[in-house]
Coordinates of C-alpha atoms in Angstrom, one line a residue:
X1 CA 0.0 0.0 0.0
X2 CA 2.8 2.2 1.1
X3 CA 4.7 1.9 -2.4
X4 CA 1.3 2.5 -4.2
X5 CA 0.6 5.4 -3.0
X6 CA 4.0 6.8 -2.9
X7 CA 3.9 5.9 -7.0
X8 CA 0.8 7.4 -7.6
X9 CA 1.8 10.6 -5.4
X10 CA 4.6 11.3 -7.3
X11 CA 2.7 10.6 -11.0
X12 CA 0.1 12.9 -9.5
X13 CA 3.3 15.4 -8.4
X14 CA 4.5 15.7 -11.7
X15 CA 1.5 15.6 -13.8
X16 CA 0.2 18.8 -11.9
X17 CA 3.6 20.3 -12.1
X18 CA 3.5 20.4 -15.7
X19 CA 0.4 22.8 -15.4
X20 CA 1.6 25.1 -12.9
X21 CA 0.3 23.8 -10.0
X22 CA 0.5 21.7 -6.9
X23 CA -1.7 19.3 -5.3
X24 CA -3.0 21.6 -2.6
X25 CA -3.4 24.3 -5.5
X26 CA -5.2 21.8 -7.7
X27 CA -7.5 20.5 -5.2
X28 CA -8.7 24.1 -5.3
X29 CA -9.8 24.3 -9.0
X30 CA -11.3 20.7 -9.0
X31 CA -13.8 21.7 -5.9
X32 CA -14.4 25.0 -7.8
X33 CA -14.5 23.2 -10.9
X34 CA -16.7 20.6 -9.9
X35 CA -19.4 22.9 -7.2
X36 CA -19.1 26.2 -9.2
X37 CA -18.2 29.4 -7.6
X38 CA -18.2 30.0 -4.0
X39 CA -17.2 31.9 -0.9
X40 CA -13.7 32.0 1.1
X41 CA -15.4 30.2 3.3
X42 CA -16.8 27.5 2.1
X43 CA -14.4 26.5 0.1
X44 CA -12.4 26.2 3.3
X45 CA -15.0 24.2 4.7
X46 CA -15.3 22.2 1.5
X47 CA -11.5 21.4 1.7
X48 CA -11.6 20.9 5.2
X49 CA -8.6 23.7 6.2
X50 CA -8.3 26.7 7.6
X51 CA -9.6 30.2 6.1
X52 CA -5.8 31.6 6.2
X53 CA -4.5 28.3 4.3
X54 CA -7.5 29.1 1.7
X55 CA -6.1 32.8 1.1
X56 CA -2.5 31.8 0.5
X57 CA -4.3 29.4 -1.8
X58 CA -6.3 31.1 -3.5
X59 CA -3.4 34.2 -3.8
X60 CA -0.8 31.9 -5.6
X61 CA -3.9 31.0 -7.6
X62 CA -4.6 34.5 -8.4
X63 CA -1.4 35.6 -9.4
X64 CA -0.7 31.7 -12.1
X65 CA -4.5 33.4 -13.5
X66 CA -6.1 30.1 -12.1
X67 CA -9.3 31.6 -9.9
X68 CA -11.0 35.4 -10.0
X69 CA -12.2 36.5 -6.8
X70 CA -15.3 39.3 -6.5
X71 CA -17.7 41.2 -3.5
X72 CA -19.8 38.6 -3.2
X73 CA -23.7 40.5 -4.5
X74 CA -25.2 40.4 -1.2
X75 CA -22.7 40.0 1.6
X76 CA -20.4 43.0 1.1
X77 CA -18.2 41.0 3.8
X78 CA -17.7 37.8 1.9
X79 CA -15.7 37.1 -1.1
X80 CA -16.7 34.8 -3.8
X81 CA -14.0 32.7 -5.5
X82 CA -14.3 31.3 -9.4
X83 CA -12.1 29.6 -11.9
X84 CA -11.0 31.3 -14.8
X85 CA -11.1 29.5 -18.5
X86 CA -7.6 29.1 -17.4
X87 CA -8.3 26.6 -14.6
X88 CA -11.4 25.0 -16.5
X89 CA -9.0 24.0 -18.8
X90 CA -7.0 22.4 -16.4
X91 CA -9.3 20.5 -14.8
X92 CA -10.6 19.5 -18.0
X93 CA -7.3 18.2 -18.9
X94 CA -6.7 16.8 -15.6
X95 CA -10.0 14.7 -15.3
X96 CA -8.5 13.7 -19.5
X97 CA -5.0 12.8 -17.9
X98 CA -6.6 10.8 -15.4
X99 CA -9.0 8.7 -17.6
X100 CA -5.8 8.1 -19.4
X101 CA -3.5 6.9 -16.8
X102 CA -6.5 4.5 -15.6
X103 CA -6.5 3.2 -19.0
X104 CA -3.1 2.2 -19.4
X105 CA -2.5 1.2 -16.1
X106 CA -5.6 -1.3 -16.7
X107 CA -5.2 -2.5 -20.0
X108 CA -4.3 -5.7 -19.9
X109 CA -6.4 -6.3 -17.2
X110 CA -8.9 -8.9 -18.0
X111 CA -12.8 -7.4 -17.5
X112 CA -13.6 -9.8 -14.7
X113 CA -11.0 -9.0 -12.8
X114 CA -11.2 -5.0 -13.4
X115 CA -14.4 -5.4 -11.9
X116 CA -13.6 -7.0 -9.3
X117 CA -11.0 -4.7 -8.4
X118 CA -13.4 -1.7 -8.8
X119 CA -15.7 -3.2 -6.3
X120 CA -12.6 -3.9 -3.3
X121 CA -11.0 -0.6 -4.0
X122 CA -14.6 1.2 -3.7
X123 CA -15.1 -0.7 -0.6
X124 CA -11.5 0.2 0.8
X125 CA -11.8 3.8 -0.3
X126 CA -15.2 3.6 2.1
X127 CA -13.4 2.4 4.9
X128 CA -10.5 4.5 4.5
X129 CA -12.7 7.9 5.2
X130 CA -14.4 6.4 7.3
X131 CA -11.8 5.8 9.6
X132 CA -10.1 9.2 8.4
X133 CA -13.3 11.2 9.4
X134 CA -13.5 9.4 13.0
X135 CA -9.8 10.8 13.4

């Protein structure tokens, strides 16, 4: 397990490098990517970290041309966060990059057992937060 993830880390690692960003960094365009724009604040909810982590975030961000952010319309104390075309097409390419990997990691897997390893890894990735989240 330990090897695994430390080879799939360092894919991850270099295949975000290549776009300009980190892991941390690109956790932040997938959630806005994927939940559309939001506040400061709930994007540090929805990444589970603090607001201050979120604004050095979010200003490396800013200055690669990855997220905009604007007064929120009706909470002049709030700030609302969205990705530029920029970041949508990093995601996009991500998500592509991803499909891809899968794909050639899997290919000579036979069908049976693919599925078979989609249903143990679903039910290990289950456990896994679960015991994550009672931490």
């Amino acid at each position: 397990m330990f090897e695994l993830s430390v080879l799939m880390a360092g894919y991850i690692e270099h295949s975000l490098a290549e776009r300009g960003l980190t892991r941390a960094r690109a956790t932040v365009v997938w959630e806005l990517f994927h939940r559309g724009p939001m506040t400061q604040r709930e994007l540090s909810q929805a990444l589970n970290v603090t607001p201050r982590n979120v604004t050095g975030l979010l200003d490396a961000l800013q200055e690669g041309g990855f997220v905009d952010r604007n007064p929120h319309p009706t909470d002049r104390r709030a700030t609302m966060v969205s990705i530029t075309a920029k970041a949508r097409r990093a995601a996009k390419a991500m998500n592509e990059d991803h499909r891809q990997f899968a794909q050639r990691l899997f290919a000579a897997m036979p069908q049976d057992d693919l599925t078979l390893f989609d249903a143990t890894l679903t039910g290990v990735l289950a456990q896994l937060r679960e015991v994550t989240d009672s931490d």
